[in-house]
Short mmCIF file of C-alpha atoms and ligand atoms in Angstrom, two decimals:
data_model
loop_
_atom_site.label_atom_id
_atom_site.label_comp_id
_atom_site.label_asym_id
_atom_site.label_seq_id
_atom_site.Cartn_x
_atom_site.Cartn_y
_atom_site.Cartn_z
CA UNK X 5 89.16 -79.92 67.03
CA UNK X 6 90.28 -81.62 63.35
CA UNK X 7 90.58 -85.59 63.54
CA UNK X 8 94.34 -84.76 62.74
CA UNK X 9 94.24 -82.78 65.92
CA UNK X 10 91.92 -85.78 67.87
CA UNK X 11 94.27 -87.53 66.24
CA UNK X 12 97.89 -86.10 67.20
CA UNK X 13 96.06 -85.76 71.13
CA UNK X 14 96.12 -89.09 71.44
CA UNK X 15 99.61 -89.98 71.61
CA UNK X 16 100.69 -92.02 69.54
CA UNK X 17 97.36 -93.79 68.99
CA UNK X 18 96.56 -93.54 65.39
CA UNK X 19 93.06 -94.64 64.38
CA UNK X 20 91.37 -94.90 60.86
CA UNK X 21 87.54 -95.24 59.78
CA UNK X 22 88.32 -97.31 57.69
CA UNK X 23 89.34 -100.20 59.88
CA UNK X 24 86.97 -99.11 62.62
CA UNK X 25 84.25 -99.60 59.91
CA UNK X 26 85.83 -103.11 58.60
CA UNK X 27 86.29 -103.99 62.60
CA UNK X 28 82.29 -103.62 62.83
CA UNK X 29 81.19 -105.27 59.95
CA UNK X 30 83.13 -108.23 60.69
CA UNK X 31 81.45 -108.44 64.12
CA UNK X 32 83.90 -107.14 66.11
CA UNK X 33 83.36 -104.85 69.45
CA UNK X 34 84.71 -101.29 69.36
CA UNK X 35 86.35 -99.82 72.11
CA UNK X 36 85.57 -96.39 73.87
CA UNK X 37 88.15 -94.43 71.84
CA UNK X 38 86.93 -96.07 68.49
CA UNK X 39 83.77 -94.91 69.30
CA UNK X 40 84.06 -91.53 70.31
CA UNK X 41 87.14 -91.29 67.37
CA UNK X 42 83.77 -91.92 64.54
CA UNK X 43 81.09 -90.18 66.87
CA UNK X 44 83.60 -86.55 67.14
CA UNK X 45 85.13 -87.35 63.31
CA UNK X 46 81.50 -87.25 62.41
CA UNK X 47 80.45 -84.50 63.93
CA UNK X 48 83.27 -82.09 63.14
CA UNK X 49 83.10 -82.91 59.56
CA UNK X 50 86.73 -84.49 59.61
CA UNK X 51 84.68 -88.65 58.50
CA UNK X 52 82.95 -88.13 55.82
CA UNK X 53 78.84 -89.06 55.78
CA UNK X 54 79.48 -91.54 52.96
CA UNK X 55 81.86 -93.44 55.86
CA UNK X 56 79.81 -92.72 58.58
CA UNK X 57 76.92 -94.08 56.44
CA UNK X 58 78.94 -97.36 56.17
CA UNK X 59 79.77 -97.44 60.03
CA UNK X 60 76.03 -97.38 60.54
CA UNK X 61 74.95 -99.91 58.48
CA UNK X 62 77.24 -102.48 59.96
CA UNK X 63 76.30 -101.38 63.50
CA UNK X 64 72.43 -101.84 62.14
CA UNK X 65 73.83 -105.56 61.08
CA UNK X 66 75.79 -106.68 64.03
CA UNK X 67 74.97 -104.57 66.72
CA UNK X 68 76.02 -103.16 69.78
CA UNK X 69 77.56 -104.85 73.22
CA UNK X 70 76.16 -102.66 76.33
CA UNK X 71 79.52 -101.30 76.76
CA UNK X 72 79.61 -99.95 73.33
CA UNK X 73 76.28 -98.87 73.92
CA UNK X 74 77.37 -96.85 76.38
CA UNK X 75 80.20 -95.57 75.11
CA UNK X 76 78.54 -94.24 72.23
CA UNK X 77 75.69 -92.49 74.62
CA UNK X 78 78.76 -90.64 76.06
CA UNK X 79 80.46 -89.63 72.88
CA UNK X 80 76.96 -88.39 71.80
CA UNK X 81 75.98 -86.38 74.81
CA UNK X 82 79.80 -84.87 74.97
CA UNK X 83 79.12 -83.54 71.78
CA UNK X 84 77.65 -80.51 73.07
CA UNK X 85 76.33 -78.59 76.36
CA UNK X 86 75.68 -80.80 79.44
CA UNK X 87 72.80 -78.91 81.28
CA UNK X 88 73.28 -78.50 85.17
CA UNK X 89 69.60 -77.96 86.71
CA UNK X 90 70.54 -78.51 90.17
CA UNK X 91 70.29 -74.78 90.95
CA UNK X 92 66.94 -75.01 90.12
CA UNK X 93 65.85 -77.54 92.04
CA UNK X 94 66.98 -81.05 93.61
CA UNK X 95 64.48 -83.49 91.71
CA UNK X 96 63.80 -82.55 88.09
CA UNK X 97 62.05 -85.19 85.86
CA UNK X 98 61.34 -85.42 82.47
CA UNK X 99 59.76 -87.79 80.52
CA UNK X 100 60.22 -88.79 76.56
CA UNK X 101 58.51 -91.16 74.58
CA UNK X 102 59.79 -93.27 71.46
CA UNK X 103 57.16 -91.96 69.47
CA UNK X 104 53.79 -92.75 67.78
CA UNK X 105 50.56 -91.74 66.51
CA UNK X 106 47.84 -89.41 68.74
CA UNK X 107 50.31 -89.48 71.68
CA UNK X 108 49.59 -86.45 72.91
CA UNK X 109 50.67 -87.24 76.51
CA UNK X 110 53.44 -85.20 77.16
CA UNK X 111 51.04 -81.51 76.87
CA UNK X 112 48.89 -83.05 79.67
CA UNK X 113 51.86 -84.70 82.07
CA UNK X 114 53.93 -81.48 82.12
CA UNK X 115 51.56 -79.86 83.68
CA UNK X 116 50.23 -82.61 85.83
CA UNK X 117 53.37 -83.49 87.22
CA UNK X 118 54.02 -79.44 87.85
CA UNK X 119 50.70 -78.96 89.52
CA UNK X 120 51.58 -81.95 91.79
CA UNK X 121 55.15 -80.51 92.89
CA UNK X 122 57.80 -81.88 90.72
CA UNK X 123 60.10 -79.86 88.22
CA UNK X 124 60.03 -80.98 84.97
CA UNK X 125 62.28 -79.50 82.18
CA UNK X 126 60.93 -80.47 78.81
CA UNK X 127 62.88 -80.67 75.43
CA UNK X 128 60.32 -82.43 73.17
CA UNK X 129 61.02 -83.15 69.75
CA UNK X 130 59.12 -82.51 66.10
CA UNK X 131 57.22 -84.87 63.85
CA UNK X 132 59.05 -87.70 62.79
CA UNK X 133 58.01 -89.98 59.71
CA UNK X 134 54.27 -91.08 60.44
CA UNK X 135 54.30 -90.08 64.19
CA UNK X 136 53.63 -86.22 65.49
CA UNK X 137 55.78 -84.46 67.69
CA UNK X 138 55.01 -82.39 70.79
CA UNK X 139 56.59 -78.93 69.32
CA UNK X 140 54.27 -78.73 66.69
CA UNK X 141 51.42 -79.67 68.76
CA UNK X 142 52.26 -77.12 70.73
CA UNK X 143 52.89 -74.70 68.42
CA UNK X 144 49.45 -74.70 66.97
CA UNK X 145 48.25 -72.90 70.22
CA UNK X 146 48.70 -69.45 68.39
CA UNK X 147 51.71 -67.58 70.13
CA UNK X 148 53.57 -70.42 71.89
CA UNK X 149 56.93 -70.30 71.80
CA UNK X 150 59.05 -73.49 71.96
CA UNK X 151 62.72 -71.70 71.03
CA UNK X 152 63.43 -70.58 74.44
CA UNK X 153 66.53 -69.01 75.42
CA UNK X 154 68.34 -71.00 78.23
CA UNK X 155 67.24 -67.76 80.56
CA UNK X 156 64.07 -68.15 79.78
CA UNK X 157 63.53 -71.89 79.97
CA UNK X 158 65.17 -71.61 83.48
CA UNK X 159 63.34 -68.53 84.72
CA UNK X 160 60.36 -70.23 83.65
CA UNK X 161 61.10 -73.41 85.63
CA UNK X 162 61.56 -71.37 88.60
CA UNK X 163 58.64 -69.70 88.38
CA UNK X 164 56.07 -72.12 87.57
CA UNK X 165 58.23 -75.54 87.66
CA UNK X 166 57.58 -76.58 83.77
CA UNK X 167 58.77 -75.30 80.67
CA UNK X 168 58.55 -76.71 77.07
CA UNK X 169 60.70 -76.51 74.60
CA UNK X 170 62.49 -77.99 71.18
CA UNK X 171 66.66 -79.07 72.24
CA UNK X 172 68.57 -76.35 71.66
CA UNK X 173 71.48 -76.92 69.17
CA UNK X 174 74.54 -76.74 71.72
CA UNK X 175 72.40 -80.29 73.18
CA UNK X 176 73.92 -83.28 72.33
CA UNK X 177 74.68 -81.70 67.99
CA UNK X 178 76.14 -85.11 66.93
CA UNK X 179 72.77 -86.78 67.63
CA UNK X 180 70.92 -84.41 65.82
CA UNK X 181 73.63 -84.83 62.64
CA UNK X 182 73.78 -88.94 63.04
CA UNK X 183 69.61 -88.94 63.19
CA UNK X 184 69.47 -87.12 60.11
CA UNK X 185 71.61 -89.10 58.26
CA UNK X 186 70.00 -92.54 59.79
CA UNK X 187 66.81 -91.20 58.19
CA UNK X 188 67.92 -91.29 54.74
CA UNK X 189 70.28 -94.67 55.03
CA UNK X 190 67.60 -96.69 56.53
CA UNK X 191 69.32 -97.19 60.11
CA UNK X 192 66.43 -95.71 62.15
CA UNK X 193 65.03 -98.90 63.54
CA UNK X 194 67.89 -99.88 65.54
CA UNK X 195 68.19 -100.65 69.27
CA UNK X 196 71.83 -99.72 69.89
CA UNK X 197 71.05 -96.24 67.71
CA UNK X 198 67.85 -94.95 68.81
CA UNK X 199 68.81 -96.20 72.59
CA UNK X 200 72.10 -94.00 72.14
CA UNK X 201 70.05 -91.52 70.48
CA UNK X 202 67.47 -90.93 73.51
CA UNK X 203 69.65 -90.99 75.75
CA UNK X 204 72.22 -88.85 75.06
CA UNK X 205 70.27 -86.09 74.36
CA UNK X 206 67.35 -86.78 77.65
CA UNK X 207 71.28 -86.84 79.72
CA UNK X 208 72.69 -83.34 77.99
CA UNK X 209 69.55 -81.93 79.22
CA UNK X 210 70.45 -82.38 83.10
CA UNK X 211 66.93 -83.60 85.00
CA UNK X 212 67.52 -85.99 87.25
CA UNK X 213 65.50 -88.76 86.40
CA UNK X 214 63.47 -89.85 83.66
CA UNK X 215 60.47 -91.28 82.88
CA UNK X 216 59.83 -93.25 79.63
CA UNK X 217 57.61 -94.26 77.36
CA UNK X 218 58.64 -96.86 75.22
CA UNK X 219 55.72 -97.55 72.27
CA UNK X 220 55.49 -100.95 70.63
CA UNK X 221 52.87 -102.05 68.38
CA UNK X 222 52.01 -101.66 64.36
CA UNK X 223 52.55 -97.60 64.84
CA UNK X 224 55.64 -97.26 67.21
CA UNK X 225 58.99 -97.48 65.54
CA UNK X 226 60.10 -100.53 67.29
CA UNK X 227 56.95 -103.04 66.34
CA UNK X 228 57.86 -106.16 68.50
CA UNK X 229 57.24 -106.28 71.97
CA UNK X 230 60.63 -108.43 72.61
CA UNK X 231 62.75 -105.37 71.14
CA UNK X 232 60.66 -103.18 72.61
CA UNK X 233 62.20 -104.66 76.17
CA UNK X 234 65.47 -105.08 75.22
CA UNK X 235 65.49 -101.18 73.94
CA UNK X 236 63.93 -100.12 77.53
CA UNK X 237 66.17 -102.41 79.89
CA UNK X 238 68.82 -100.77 77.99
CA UNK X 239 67.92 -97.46 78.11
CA UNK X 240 67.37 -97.79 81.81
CA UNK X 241 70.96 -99.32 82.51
CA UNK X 242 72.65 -96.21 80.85
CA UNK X 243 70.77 -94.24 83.17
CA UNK X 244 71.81 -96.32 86.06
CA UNK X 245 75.40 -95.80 84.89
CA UNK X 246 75.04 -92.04 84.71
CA UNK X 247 73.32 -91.92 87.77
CA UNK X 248 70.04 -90.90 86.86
CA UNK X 249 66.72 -92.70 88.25
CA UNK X 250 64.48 -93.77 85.69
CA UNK X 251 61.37 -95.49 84.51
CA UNK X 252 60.62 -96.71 81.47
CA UNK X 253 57.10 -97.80 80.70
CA UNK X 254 56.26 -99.94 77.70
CA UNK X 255 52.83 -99.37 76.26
CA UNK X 256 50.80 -100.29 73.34
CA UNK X 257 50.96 -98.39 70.11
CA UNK X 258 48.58 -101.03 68.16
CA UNK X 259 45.95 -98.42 67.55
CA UNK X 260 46.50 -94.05 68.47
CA UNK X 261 46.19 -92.85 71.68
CA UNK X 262 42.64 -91.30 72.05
CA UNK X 263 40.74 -90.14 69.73
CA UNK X 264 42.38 -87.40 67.74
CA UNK X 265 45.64 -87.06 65.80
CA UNK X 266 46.92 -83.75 64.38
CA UNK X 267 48.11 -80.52 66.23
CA UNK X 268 44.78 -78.44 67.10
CA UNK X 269 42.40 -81.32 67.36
CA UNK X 270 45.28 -83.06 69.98
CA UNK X 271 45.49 -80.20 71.58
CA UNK X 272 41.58 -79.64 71.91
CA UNK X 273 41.91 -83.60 73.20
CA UNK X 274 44.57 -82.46 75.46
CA UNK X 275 42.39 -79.76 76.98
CA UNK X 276 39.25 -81.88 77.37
CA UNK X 277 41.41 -84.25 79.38
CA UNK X 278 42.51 -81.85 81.71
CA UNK X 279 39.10 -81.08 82.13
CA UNK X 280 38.30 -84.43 82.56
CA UNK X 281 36.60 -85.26 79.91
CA UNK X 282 38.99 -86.94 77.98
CA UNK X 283 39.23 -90.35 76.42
CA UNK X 284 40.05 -93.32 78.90
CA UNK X 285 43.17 -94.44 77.80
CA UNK X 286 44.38 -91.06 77.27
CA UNK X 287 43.53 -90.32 80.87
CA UNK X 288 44.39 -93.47 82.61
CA UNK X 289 48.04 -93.66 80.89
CA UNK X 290 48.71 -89.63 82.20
CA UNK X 291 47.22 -90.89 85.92
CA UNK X 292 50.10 -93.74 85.37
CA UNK X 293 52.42 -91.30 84.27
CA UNK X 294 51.98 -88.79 86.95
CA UNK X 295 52.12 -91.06 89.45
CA UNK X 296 55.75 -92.54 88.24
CA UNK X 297 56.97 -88.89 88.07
CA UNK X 298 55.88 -87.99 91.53
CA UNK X 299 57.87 -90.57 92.93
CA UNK X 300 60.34 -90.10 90.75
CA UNK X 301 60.31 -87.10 91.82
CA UNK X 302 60.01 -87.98 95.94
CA UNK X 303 56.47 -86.49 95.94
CA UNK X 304 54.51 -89.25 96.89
CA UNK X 305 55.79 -92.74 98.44
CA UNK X 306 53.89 -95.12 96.45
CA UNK X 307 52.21 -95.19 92.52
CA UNK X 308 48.54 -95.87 94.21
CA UNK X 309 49.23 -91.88 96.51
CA UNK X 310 50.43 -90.65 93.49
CA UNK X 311 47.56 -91.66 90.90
CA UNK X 312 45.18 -90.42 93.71
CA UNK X 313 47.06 -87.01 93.72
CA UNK X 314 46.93 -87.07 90.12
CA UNK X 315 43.27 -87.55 89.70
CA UNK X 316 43.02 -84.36 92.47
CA UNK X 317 45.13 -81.84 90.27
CA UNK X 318 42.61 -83.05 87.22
CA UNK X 319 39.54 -82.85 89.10
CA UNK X 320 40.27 -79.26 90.96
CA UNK X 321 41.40 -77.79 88.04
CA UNK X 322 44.88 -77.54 88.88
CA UNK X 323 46.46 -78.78 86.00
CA UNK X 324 44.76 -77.26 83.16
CA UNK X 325 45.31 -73.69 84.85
CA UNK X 326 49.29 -74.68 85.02
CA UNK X 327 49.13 -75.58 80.86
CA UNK X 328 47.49 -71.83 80.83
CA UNK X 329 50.47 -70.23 83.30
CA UNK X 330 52.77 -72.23 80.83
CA UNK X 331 51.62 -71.26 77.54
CA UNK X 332 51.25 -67.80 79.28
CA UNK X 333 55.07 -67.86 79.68
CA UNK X 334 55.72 -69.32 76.40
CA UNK X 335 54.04 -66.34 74.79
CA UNK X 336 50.78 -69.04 73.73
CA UNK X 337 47.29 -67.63 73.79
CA UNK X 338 45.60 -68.18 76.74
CA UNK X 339 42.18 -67.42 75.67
CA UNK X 340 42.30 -70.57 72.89
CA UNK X 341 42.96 -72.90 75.55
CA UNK X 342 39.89 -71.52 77.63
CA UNK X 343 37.92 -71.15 74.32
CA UNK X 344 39.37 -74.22 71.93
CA UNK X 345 36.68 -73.20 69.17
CA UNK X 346 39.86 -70.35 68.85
CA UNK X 347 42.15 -72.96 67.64
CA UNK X 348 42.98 -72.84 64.15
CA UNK X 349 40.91 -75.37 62.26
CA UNK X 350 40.65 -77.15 58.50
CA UNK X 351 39.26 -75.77 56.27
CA UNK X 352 37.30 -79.37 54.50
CA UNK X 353 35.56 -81.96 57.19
CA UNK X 354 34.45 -84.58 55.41
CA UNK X 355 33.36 -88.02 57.27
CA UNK X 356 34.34 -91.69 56.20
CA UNK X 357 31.79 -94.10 56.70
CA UNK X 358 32.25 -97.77 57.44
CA UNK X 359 31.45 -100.22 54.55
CA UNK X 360 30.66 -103.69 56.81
CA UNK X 361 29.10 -104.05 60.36
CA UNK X 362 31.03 -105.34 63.31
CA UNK X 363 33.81 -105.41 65.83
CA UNK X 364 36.77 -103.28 64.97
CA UNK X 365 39.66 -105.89 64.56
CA UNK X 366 42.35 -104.17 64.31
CA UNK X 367 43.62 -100.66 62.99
CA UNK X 368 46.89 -100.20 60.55
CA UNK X 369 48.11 -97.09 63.05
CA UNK X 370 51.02 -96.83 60.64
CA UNK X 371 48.68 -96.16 57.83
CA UNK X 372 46.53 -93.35 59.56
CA UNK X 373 49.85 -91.62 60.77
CA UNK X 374 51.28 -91.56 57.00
CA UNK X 375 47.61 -90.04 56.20
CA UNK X 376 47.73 -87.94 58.68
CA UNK X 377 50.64 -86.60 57.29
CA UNK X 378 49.43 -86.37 53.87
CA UNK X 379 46.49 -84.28 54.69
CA UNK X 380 49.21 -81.39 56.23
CA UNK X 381 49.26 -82.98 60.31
CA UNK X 382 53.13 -83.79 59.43
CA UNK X 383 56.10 -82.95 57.39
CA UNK X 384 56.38 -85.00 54.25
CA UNK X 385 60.50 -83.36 54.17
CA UNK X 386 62.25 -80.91 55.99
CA UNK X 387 60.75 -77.79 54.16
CA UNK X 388 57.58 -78.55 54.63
CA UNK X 389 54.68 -76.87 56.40
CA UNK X 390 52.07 -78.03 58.61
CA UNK X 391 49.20 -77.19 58.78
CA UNK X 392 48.08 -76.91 62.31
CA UNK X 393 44.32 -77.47 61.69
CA UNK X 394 44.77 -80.90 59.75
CA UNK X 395 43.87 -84.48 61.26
CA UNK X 396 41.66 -87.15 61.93
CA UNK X 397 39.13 -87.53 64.43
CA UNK X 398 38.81 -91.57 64.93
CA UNK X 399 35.12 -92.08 66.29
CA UNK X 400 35.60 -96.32 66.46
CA UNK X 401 39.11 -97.77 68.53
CA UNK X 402 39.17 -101.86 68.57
CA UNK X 403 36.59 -103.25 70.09
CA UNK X 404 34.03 -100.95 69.40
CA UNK X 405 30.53 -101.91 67.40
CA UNK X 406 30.09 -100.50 63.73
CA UNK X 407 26.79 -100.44 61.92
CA UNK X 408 27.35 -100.48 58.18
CA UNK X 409 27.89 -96.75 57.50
CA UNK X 410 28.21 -95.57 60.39
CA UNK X 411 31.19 -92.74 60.90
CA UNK X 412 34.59 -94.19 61.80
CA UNK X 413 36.62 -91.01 61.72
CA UNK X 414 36.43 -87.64 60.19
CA UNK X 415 39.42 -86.09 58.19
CA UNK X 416 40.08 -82.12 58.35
CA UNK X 417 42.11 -80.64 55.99
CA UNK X 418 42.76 -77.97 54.16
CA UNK X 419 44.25 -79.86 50.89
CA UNK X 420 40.05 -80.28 50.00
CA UNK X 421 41.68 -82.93 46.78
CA UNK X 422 43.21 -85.08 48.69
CA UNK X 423 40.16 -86.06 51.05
CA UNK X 424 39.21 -89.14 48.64
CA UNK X 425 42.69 -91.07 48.75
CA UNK X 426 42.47 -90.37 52.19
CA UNK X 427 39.55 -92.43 52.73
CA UNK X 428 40.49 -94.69 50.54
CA UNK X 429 43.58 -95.49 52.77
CA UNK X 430 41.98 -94.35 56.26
CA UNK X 431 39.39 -97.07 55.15
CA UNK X 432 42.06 -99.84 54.31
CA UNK X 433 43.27 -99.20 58.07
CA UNK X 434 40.15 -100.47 59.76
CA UNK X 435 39.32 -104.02 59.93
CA UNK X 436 36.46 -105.69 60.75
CA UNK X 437 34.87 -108.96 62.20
CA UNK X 438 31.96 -110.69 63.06
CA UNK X 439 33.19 -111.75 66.49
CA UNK X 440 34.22 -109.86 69.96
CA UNK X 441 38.10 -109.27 69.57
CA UNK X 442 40.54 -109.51 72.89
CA UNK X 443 40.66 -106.53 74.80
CA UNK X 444 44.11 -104.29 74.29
CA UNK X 445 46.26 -104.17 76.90
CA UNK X 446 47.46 -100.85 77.40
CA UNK X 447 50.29 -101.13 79.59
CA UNK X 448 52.50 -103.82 78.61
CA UNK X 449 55.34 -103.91 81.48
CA UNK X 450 57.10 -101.79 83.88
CA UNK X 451 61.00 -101.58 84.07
CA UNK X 452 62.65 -100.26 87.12
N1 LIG Z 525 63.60 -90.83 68.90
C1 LIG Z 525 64.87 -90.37 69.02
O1 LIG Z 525 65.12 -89.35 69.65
N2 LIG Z 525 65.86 -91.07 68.46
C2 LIG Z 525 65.65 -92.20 67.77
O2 LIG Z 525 66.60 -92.79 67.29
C3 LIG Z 525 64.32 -92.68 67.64
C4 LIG Z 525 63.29 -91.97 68.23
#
């Protein structure tokens, strides 16, 4: 439909960007129609991005009321297809995080939570500025497929109760066309957006309840702890309003999750901690996880039967053989997972040594993410390539004792002249002191 059309359907109701835009910049609240006028104009070409630019920048300035909020979650996720899974089953969760660096969670909780009972239908997403994204990940397992066909992503939830995959482009379109345009106009890091953002798509894609993972730290996109609240209270009211059950979970993003960040070394991370071997934060935030899905999910009645359940499907083996039935139906190679040395791999390893002895301080997760990416773990634009094997392997987290020169992380890559600015900078990202600093919390709080 044209915005002369939109337009012409609602009666006699005419409505301009312009003084939607000027409405919003002088702090004004939009109404429903308003919204969804800019959100469809947008989206079918009919508002210009130069306008639409402008309409985001005041919204960046003065915000969002809840209602508008909403409003624009509904305009977003009407965009496109809204997903029905109830024929597959009654309780489907899914879970999505806001992003950051090593968080590799999602390739172990699928199939955890599967193992255990519950449904989950996963559209994940791709690397985003400094953080990684769960496609490529996955895509490093040679094979895997993460462009499903809806048949397929539902025959494969039938089957074997998890399937992984990137959102298709009939799910929520108008989110995918606003993000890209917030990442060039420098509207990312705002509450109303990115909570509009999440949700419309995690609602297009039709589980019933959600489980999320909001990040906050110095390598999550929302940094303060405060905003990283208010973005999960309201994330968890939309749901409400849609009638979805969620969960969101705000943990710390002050320093990566684990050990290793890039596709083939997470996923060799991922693998070891289904084999449980894994690091203990990796581990003990995918027991939390699980257990919040299986309830979710009306598996278990409390979060202490369903971390004990959990710690069962990692311990018997369960769930890594459900990541192998999955990547078997996503066309992955099975014998990599059983055999990680078959992952593809860098082809420089160099080591960076530490130049002081102490406690590690603190750790500038930002900073290794953007190196990360420089080295080939991430996309520096849209046409680049990544290069699975690429990453860091951190060998000191906070807290940890360094002798002078002793390893604190080794880079892979295949880019063998860019290993000395990466040191440089991976060095720069570690600091050091003489005393015992606080432990880090990794779960901050829980929102029902
Ligand atoms: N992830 C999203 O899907 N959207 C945002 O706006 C930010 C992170």
């Amino acid at each position: 439909m044209t915005l002369k059309k939109y337009n012409q359907g609602m009666s006699k109701i005419h409505l301009s960007p312009y003084e939607i835009i000027l409405k919003k910049r002088n702090g004004g609240n939009l109404s429903e129609l308003e919204i969804d006028f800019m959100v469809r104009g947008f989206n079918e070409c009919a508002i210009p991005p130069y306008q639409f630019s402008s309409f985001l920048m005041a919204v960046f300035f003065r915000g969002m009321s809840e209602d508008e909020i909403f409003s624009l979650t509904k305009s977003m996720m009407n965009s496109g297809e809204v997903l029905s899974l109830s024929e597959i089953s009654k309780y489907t969760v899914d879970k999505h995080s806001t992003g950051g660096v090593g968080d590799k969670v999602s390739i172990i909780l699928a199939p955890l939570a599967a193992a255990g009972g519950v449904t989950v239908p996963m559209m994940c997403g791709r690397s985003l500025g400094h953080t990684g994204g769960t496609l490529d990940k996955l895509e490093s397992i040679r094979g895997f497929r993460t462009n499903l066909s809806k048949k397929d992503f539902f025959r494969n939830l039938k089957k074997s109760k998890v399937a992984m995959m990137g959102q298709t482009e009939k799910i929520a379109p108008a989110d995918k066309k606003i993000y890209a345009l917030r990442d060039i106009t420098a509207t990312v890091d705002s509450i109303p957006l990115i909570a509009a953002s999440i949700m419309s798509k995690k609602l297009a894609e039709g589980a019933k309840a959600l489980l999320l993972d909001v990040k906050t730290g110095n390598g999550a996109f929302i940094k303060d702890i405060g905003d990283s609240e208010k973005l999960a209270r309201l994330m968890v009211k939309i749901a409400k309003k849609m009638k979805r059950k969620c969960t969101a979970v705000i943990t710390d993003m002050n320093q990566p999750l684990g050990y290793a960040i890039g596709n083939s070394l997470e996923i060799k991370e991922c693998i070891e901690t289904l084999h449980d071997r894994g690091p203990e934060d990796l581990k003990s935030l995918c027991v939390e996880f699980a257990a919040h899905m299986f309830l979710l999910g009306k598996k278990t009645k409390s979060i202490q039967a369903g971390k004990i359940l959990a710690l069962r499907l990692i311990k018997d083996g369960s769930a890594f053989r459900k990541l192998c039935e999955m990547a078997k139906n996503q066309g992955g190679d099975v014998k990599s997972l059983e055999n990680p040395s078959l992952l593809p791999s860098a082809k420089y390893i160099c080591r960076l040594k530490s130049a002081g002895k102490g406690y590690i301080k603190g750790i500038n997760t930002h900073e290794i993410g953007l190196t990360a990416v420089m080295i080939g773990a991430g996309r520096k634009d849209l046409s680049s390539k990544i290069d699975p094997g690429a990453g860091i392997m951190l060998h000191k987290k906070i807290g940890d004792f360094t002798e002078k020169g002793e390893p604190l992380a080794t880079i892979y890559t295949s880019r063998k002249n860019l290993t000395g600015y990466a040191k440089e900078r991976l060095l720069d990202s570690f600091s050091i002191s003489k005393t015992v600093p606080a432990k880090q919390k990794l779960i901050h709080r829980i929102i029902r």
